[in-house]
Coordinates of C-alpha atoms in Angstrom, one line a residue:
X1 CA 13.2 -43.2 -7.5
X2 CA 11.0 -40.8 -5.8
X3 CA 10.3 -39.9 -2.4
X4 CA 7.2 -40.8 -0.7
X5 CA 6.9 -39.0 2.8
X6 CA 4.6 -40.0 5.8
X7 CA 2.7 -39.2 8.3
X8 CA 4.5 -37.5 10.9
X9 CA 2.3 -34.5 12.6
X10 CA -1.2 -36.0 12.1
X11 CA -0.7 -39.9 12.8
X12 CA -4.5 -40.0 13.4
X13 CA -4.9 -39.4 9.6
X14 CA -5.2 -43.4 8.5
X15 CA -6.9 -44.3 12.0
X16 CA -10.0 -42.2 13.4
X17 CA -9.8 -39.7 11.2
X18 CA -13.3 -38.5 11.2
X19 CA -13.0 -38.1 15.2
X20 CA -9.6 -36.0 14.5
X21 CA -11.4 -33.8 12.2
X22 CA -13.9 -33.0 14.5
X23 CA -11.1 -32.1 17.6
X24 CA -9.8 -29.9 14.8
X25 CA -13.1 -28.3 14.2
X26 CA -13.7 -28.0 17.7
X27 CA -10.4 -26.1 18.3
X28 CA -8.9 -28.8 20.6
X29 CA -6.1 -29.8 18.7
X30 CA -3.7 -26.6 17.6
X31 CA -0.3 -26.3 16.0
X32 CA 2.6 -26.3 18.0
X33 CA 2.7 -22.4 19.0
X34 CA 5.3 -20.6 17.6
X35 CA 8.3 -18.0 18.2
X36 CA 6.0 -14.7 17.7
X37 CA 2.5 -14.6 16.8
X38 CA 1.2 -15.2 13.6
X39 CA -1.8 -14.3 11.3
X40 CA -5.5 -15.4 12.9
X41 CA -6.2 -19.6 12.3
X42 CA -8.0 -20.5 9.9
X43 CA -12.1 -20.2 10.2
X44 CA -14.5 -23.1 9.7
X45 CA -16.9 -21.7 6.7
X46 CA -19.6 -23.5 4.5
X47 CA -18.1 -25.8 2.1
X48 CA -19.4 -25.1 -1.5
X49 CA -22.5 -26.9 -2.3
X50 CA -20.5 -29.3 -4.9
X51 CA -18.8 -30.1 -1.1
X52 CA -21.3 -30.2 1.1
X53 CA -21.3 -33.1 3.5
X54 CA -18.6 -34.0 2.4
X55 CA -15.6 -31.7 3.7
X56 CA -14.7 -29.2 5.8
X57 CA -13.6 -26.2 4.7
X58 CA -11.3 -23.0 5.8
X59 CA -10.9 -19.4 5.3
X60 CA -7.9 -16.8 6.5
X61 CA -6.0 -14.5 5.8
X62 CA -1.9 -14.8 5.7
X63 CA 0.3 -12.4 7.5
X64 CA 1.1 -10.9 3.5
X65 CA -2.7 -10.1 3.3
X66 CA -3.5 -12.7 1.0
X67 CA -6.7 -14.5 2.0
X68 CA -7.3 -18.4 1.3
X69 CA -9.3 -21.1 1.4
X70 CA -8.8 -25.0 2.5
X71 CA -10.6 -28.0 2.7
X72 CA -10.1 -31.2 3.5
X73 CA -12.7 -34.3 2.7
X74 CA -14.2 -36.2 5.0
X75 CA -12.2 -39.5 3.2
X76 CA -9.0 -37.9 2.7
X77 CA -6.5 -39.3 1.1
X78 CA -3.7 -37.8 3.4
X79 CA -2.3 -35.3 0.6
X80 CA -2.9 -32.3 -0.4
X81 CA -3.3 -30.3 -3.9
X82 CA -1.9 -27.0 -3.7
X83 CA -3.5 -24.6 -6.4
X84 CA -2.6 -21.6 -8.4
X85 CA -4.7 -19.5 -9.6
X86 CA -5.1 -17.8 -13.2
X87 CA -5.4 -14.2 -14.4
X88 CA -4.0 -11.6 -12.9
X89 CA -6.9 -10.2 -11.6
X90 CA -6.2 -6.3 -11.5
X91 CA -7.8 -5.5 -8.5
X92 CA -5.7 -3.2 -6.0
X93 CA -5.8 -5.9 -2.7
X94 CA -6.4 -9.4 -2.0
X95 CA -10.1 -10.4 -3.2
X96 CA -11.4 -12.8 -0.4
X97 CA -14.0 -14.8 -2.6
X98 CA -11.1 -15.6 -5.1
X99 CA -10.2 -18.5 -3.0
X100 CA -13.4 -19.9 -2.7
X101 CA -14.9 -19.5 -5.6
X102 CA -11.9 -21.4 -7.0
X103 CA -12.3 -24.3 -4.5
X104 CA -15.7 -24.5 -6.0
X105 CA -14.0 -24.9 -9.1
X106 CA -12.1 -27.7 -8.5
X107 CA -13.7 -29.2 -5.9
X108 CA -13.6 -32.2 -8.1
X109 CA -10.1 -32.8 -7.0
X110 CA -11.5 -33.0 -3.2
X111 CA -13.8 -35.5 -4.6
X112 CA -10.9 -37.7 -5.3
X113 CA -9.8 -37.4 -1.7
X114 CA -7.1 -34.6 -1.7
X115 CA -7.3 -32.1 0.5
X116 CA -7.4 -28.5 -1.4
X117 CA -5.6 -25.1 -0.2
X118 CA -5.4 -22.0 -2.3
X119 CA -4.7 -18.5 -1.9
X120 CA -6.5 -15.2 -3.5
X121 CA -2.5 -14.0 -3.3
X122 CA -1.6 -10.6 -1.5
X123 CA -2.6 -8.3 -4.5
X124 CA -3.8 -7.9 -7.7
X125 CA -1.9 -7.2 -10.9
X126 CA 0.9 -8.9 -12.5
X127 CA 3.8 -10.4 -9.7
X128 CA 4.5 -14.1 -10.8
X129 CA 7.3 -14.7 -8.0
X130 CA 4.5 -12.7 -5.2
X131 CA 2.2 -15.8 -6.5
X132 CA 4.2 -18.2 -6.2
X133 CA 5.3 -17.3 -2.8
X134 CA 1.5 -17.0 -1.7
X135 CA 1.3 -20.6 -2.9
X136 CA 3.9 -21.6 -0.8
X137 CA 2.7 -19.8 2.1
X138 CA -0.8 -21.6 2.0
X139 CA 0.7 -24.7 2.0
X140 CA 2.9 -23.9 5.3
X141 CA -0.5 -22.4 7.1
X142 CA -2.2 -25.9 5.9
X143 CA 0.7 -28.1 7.3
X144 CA 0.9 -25.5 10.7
X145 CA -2.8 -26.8 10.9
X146 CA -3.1 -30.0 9.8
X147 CA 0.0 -31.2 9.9
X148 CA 2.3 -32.5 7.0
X149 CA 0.9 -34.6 4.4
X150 CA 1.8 -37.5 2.8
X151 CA 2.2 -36.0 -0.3
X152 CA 1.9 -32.3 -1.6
X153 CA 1.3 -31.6 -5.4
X154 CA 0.6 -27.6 -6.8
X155 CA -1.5 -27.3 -9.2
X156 CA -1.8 -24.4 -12.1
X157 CA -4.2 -23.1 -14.4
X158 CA -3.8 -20.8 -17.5
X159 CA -1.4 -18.1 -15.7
X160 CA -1.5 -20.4 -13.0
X161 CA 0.5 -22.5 -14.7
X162 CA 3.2 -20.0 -15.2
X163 CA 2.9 -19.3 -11.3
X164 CA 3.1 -23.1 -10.8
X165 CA 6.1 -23.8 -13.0
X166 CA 7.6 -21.1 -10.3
X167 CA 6.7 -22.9 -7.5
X168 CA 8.1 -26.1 -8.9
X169 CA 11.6 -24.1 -9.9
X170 CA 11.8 -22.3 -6.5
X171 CA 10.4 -24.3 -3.9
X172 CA 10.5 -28.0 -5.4
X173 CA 13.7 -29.2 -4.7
X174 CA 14.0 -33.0 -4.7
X175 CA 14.3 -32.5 -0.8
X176 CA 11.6 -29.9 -0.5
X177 CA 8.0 -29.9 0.3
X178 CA 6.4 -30.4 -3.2
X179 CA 6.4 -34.2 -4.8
X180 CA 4.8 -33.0 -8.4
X181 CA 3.0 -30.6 -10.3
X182 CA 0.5 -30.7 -12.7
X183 CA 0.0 -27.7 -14.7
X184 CA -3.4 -27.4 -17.2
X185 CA -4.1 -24.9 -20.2
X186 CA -0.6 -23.2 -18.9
X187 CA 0.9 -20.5 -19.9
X188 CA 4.2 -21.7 -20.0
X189 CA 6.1 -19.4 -22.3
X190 CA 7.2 -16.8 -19.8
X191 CA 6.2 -13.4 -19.9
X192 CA 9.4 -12.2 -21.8
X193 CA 8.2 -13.8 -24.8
X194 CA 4.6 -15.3 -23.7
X195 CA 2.6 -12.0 -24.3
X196 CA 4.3 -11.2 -27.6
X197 CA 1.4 -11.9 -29.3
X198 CA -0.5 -9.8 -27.6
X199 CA 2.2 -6.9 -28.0
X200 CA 1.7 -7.8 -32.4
X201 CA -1.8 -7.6 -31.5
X202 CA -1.9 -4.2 -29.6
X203 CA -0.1 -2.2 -32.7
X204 CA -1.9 -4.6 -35.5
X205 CA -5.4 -3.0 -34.4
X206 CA -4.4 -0.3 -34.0
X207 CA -2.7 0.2 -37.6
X208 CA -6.4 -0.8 -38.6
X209 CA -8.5 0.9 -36.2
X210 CA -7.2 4.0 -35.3
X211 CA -9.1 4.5 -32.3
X212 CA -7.1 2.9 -29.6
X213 CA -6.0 6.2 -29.2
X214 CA -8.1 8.0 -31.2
X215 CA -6.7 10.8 -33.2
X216 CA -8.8 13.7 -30.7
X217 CA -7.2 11.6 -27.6
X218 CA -3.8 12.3 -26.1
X219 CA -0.9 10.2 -27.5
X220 CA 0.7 7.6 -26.1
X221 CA 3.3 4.7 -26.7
X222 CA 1.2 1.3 -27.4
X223 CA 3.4 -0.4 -25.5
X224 CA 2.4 0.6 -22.3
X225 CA -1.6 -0.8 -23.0
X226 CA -3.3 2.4 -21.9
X227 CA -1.8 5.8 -20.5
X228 CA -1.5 5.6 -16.5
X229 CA -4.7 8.1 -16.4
X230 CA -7.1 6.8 -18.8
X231 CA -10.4 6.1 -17.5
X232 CA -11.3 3.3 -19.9
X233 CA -13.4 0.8 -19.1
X234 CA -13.5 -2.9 -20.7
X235 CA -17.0 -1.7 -22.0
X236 CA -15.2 1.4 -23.4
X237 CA -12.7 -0.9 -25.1
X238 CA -15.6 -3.5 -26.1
X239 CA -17.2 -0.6 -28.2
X240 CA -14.2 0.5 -29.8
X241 CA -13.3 -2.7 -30.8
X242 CA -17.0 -3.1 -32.2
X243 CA -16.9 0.1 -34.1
X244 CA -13.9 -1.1 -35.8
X245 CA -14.5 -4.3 -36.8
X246 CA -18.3 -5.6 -36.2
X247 CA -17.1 -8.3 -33.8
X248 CA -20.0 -8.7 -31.9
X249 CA -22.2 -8.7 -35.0
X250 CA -23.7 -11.3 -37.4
X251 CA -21.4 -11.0 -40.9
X252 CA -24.1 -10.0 -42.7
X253 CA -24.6 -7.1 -40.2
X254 CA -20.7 -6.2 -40.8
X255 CA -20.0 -3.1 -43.2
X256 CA -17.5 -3.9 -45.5
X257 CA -15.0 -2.0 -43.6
X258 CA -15.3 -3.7 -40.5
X259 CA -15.1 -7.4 -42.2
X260 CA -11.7 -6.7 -44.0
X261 CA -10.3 -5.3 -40.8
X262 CA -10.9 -8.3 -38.9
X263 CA -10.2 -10.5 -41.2
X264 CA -6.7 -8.4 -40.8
X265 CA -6.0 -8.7 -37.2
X266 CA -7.3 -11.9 -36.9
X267 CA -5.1 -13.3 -40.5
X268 CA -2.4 -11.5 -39.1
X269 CA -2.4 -12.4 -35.2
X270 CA -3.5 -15.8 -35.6
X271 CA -5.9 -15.0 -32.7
X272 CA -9.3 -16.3 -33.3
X273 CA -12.3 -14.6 -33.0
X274 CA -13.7 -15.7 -30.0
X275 CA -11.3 -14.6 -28.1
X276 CA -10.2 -11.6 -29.7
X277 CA -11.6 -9.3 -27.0
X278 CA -10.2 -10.3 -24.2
X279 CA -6.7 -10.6 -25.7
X280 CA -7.3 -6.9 -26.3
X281 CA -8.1 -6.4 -22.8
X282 CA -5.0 -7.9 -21.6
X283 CA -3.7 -6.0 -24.1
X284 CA -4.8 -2.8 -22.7
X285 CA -5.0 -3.2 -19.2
X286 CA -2.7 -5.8 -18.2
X287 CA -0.1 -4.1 -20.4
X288 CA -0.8 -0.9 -18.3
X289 CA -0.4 -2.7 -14.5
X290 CA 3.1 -4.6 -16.1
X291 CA 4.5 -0.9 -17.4
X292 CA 3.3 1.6 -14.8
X293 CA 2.5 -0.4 -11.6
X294 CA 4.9 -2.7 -11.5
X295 CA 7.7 -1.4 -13.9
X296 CA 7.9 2.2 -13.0
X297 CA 6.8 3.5 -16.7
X298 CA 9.9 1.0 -18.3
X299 CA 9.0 -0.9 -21.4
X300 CA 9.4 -4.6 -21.4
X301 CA 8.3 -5.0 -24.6
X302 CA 9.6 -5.0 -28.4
X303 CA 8.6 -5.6 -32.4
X304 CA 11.6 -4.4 -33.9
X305 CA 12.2 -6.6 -37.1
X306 CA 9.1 -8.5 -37.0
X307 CA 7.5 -8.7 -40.3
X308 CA 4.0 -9.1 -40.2
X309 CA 2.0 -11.1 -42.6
X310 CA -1.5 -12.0 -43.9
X311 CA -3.1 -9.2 -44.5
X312 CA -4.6 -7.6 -47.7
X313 CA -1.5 -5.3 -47.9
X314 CA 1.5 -6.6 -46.1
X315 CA 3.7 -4.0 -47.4
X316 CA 1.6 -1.0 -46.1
X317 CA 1.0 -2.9 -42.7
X318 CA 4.7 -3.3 -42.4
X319 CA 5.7 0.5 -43.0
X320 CA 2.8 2.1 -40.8
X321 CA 2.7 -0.2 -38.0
X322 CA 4.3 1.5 -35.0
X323 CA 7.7 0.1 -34.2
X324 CA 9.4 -0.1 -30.8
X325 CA 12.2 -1.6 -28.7
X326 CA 12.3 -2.5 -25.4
X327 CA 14.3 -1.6 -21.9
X328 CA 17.0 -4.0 -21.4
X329 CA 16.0 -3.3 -17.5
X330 CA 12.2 -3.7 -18.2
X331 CA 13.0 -6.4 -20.2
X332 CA 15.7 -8.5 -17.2
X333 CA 13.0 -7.8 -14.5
X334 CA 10.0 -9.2 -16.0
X335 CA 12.4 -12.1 -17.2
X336 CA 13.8 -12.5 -14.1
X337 CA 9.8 -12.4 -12.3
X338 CA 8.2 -15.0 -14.7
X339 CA 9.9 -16.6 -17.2
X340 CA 11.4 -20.4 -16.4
X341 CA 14.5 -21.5 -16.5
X342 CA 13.7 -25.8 -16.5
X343 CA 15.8 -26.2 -13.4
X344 CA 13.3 -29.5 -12.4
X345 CA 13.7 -32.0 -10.1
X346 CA 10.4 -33.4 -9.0
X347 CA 8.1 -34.9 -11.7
X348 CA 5.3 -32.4 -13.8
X349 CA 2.3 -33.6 -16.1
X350 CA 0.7 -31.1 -18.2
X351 CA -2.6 -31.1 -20.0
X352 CA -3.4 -28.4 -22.8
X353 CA -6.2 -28.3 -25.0
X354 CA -5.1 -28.1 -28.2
X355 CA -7.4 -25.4 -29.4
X356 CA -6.8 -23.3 -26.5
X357 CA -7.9 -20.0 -28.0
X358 CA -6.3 -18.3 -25.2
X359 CA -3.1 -19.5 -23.9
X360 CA -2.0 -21.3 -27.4
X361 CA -0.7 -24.6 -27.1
X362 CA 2.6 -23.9 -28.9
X363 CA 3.4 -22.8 -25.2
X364 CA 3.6 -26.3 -24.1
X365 CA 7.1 -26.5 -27.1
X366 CA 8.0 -23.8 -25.5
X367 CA 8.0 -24.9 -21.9
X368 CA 9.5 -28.7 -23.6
X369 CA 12.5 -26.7 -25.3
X370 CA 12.7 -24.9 -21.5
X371 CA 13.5 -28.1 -19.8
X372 CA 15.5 -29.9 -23.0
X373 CA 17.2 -26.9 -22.9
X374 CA 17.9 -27.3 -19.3
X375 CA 18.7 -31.1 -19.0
X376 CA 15.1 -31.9 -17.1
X377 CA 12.9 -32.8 -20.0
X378 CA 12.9 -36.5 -18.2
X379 CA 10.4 -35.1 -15.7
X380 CA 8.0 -33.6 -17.7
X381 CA 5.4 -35.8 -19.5
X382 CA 2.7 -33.6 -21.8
X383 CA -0.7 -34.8 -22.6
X384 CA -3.4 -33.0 -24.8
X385 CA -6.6 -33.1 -25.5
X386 CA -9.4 -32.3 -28.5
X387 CA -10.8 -29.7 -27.0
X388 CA -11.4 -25.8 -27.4
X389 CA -11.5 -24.2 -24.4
X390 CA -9.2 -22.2 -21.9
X391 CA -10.4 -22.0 -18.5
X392 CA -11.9 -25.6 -18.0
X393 CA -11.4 -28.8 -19.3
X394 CA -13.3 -32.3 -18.5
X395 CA -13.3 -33.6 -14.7
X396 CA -12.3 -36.9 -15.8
X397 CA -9.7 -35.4 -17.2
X398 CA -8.5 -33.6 -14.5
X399 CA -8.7 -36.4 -12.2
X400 CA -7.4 -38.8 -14.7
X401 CA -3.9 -36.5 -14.7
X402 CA -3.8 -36.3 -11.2
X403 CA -4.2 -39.6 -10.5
X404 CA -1.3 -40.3 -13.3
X405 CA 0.9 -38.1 -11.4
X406 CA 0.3 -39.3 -7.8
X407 CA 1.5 -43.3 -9.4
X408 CA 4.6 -41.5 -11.2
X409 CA 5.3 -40.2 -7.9
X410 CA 4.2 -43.2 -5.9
X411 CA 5.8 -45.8 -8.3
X412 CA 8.7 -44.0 -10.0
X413 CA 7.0 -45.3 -12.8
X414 CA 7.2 -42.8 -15.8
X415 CA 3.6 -42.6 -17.3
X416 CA 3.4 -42.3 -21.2
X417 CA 0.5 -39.9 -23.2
X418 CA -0.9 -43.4 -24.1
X419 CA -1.4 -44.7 -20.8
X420 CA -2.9 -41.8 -19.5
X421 CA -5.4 -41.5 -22.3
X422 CA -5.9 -45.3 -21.5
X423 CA -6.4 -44.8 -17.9
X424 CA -9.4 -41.7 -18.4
X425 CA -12.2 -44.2 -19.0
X426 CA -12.5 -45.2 -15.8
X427 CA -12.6 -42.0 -14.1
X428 CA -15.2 -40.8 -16.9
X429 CA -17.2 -43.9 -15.8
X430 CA -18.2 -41.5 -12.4
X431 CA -17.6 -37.7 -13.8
X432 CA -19.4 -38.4 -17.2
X433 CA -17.4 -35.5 -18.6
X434 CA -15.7 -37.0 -21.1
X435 CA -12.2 -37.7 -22.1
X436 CA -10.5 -36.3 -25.2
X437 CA -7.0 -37.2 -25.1
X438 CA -5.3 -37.3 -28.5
X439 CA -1.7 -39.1 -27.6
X440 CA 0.0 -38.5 -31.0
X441 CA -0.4 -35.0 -30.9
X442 CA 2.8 -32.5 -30.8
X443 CA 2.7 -28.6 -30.7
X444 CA 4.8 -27.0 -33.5
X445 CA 7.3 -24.8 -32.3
X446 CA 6.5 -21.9 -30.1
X447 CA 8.0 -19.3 -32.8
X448 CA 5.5 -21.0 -35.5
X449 CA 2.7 -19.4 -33.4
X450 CA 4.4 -16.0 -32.6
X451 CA 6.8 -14.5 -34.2
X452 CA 10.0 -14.3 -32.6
X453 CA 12.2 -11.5 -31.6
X454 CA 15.9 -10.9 -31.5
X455 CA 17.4 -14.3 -29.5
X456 CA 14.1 -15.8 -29.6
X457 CA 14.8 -19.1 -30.7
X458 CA 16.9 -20.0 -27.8
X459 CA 15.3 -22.0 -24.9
X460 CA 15.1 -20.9 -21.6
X461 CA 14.3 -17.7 -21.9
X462 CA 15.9 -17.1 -18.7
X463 CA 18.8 -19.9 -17.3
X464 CA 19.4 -20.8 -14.3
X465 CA 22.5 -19.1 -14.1
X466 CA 21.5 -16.0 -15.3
X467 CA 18.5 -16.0 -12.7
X468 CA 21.5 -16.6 -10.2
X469 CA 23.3 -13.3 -11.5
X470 CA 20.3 -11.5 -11.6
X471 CA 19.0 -12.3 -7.9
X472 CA 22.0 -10.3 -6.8
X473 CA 20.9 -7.1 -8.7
X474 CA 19.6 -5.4 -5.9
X475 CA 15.8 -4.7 -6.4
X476 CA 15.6 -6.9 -9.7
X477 CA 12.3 -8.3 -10.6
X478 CA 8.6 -6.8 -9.5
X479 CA 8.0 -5.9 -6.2
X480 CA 5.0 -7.6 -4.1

């Protein structure tokens, strides 16, 4: 039912491969040369130590600016994991230890025998279509180097996954270069409706708080996170948010004051404590690279009609919070950027923690209704797990789903949440990190989590057809 390609730059890779890493090393094999001349080859570097003597590994920099980082085991496997990473990091360029410091992550994967490529991407800030396109681009610069592999699977975590889900749509034809996906903790919601909580959040504390603006400070919409010019600082925020609600402190060290208003935001958000800072950071300074760097001062962003509940005094929440409505333009281009439209045609495996206090697992009914929505849901298989955490899970586990995805691919055969739970065992017999599966689990609906706005029962967010109309809207979406 599904492809499987071989061999056909590198035929060394299943005899002598140790001696064909070593030409590659020594610079005496090269890619065929092309038309013009492109960015520098990739530079031999010190593996991480989880790798050490046991890959080698690559650095560069694309002709878009983005560096990377590949590496490719000593036993490999002949295919190749292409990764995505999580954030966005706000920086203003391309942060060269980004790459590497998440091949040190997930080295585990080259463990397992796959080589490993994954870019830093060309920029900071928001840009899910730049991201996915850096993806893409590190997997060209590994095949220009090491020829094509047998099979190529990308790989996202957290927003990753939203930038993954984007590679799958836009590059992962059933002809194309990518055989699966497996997407982990993702955020899979879009960022039309994926950050809404974070929107109820924004004006929630500051209903409570009052000092995010404060009164003295110059005024601004809370849509936009933070005016253009402020020269907060996450510490800045951190002790706003601790004067208001004791966050950081013991209860017992809480004034009154501050326990009722968290108990507020948090009753009212359904965010959970632990986390509750750094979804005000997004909050804050994401919010402010979406609207003024790449959105021209437009808001994307609306709460019209949303009744908020939970709190001590509903009624008084409901008439002071501040109200807004979003740009229909502001609203198509971030659509059109990152939100999903199902269009699916090569098999995807998910795994989510289900108490993910940061990307909620409700996003993995959202991304389901995305592809039921779309016809595709028959290549989409979700697993979850007992766990609590956002940015890693167990190795096993991660092994254990990619392993279940390379047989789906290999075989054709569809794999179950029961047989990958069944299957984890093993692999946790070598990584010793556990394995938490829970196979009867299903997320509630993505609107029992957040609350949804005008139209936002209806899954995609964004279909295919209206992503066709749209790509002809001359400058639509976010620049790179």
């Amino acid at each position: 039912m599904y492809r499987s390609r071989t061999c056909n730059r590198w035929s060394c890779v299943w005899a002598g491969l140790t001696a064909c890493l070593a030409l590659v090393a020594a610079g005496t094999l090269t890619a065929a040369p092309s038309a013009q001349a492109g960015p520098p080859r990739p530079t031999s570097v010190a593996c991480p130590a989880d790798l050490a003597d046991r890959a080698r590994c690559y650095t560069g920099q694309d002709a878009q600016g983005a560096y990377y980082a590949i590496a490719v085991p000593d036993d490999w496997n002949g295919s190749l994991v292409v990764h995505s990473h999580g954030g966005p990091d706000l920086d203003t360029g391309s942060d060269p230890a980004r790459s590497l410091d998440d091949l040190g992550r997930w080295s585990v994967l080259v463990d397992e025998g796959y080589a490993w490529a994954g870019s830093s991407y060309r920029r900071g800030g928001y840009g899910t279509r730049m991201a996915a396109a850096d993806t893409e681009n590190v997997r060209r610069l590994f095949v220009e180097e090491f020829g094509e592999p047998r099979r190529t699977y990308v790989h996202g975590q957290s927003w990753g996954g939203n930038v993954a889900a984007k590679v799958v749509e836009t590059y992962g034809t059933r002809r194309g270069p990518y055989d699966g996906a497996l997407l982990t903790n993702g955020v899979l919601a879009g960022g039309s409706r994926g950050y809404d909580y974070r929107v109820d959040l924004r004006v929630v504390y500051q209903y409570y708080c009052r000092n995010h603006p404060r009164p003295s400070e110059p005024p601004y919409p809370l849509w936009q996170g933070l005016r253009a010019d402020s020269t907060m600082t996450a510490a800045g925020l951190r002790a706003r948010l601790q004067e208001c609600t004791g966050y950081a402190s013991a209860p017992p060290d809480r004034t009154p004051a501050q326990q009722r208003n968290l108990d507020d935001i948090l009753a009212v958000t359904k965010i959970p404590e632990r986390t509750l800072e750094s979804h005000l950071r997004f909050a804050t300074f994401t919010f402010r690279d979406i609207v003024h760097e790449r959105l021209g001062g437009r808001n994307p962003f609306g709460n019209q009609g949303v009744r908020y509940s939970g709190s001590h005094d509903d009624a008084a929440l409901n008439a002071g919070v501040e109200r807004f409505g979003a740009d229909p333009s502001a609203v198509r281009d971030l659509s059109y950027d990152s939100d999903l439209t199902g269009k699916v045609t090569i098999p995807v495996l998910t795994l989510h923690a289900i108490d993910d206090p940061t990307a909620f697992v409700e996003h993995e009914a959202a991304y389901r209704a995305t592809l039921q929505g779309a016809h595709r849901d028959r290549y989409l298989v979700q697993t979850f797990t007992r766990e609590q955490e956002h940015s890693a899970l167990s190795d096993a586990e991660y092994v254990n789903s990619l392993a279940a995805l390379d047989s789906w691919v290999r075989t054709g055969r569809k794999p179950s949440p029961e047989s990958v739970s069944a299957a984890c065992a093993a692999f946790d017999r070598t990584y010793g990190t556990g394995c938490f599966y829970d196979p009867d689990f299903r997320p509630s609906s993505y609107a029992s989590r957040v609350e949804p706005r005008p139209g936002g029962l209806r899954w995609p967010a964004m279909t295919a057809a209206r992503e066709k109309s749209w790509s002809r809207v001359e400058g639509v979406g976010i620049a790179p």
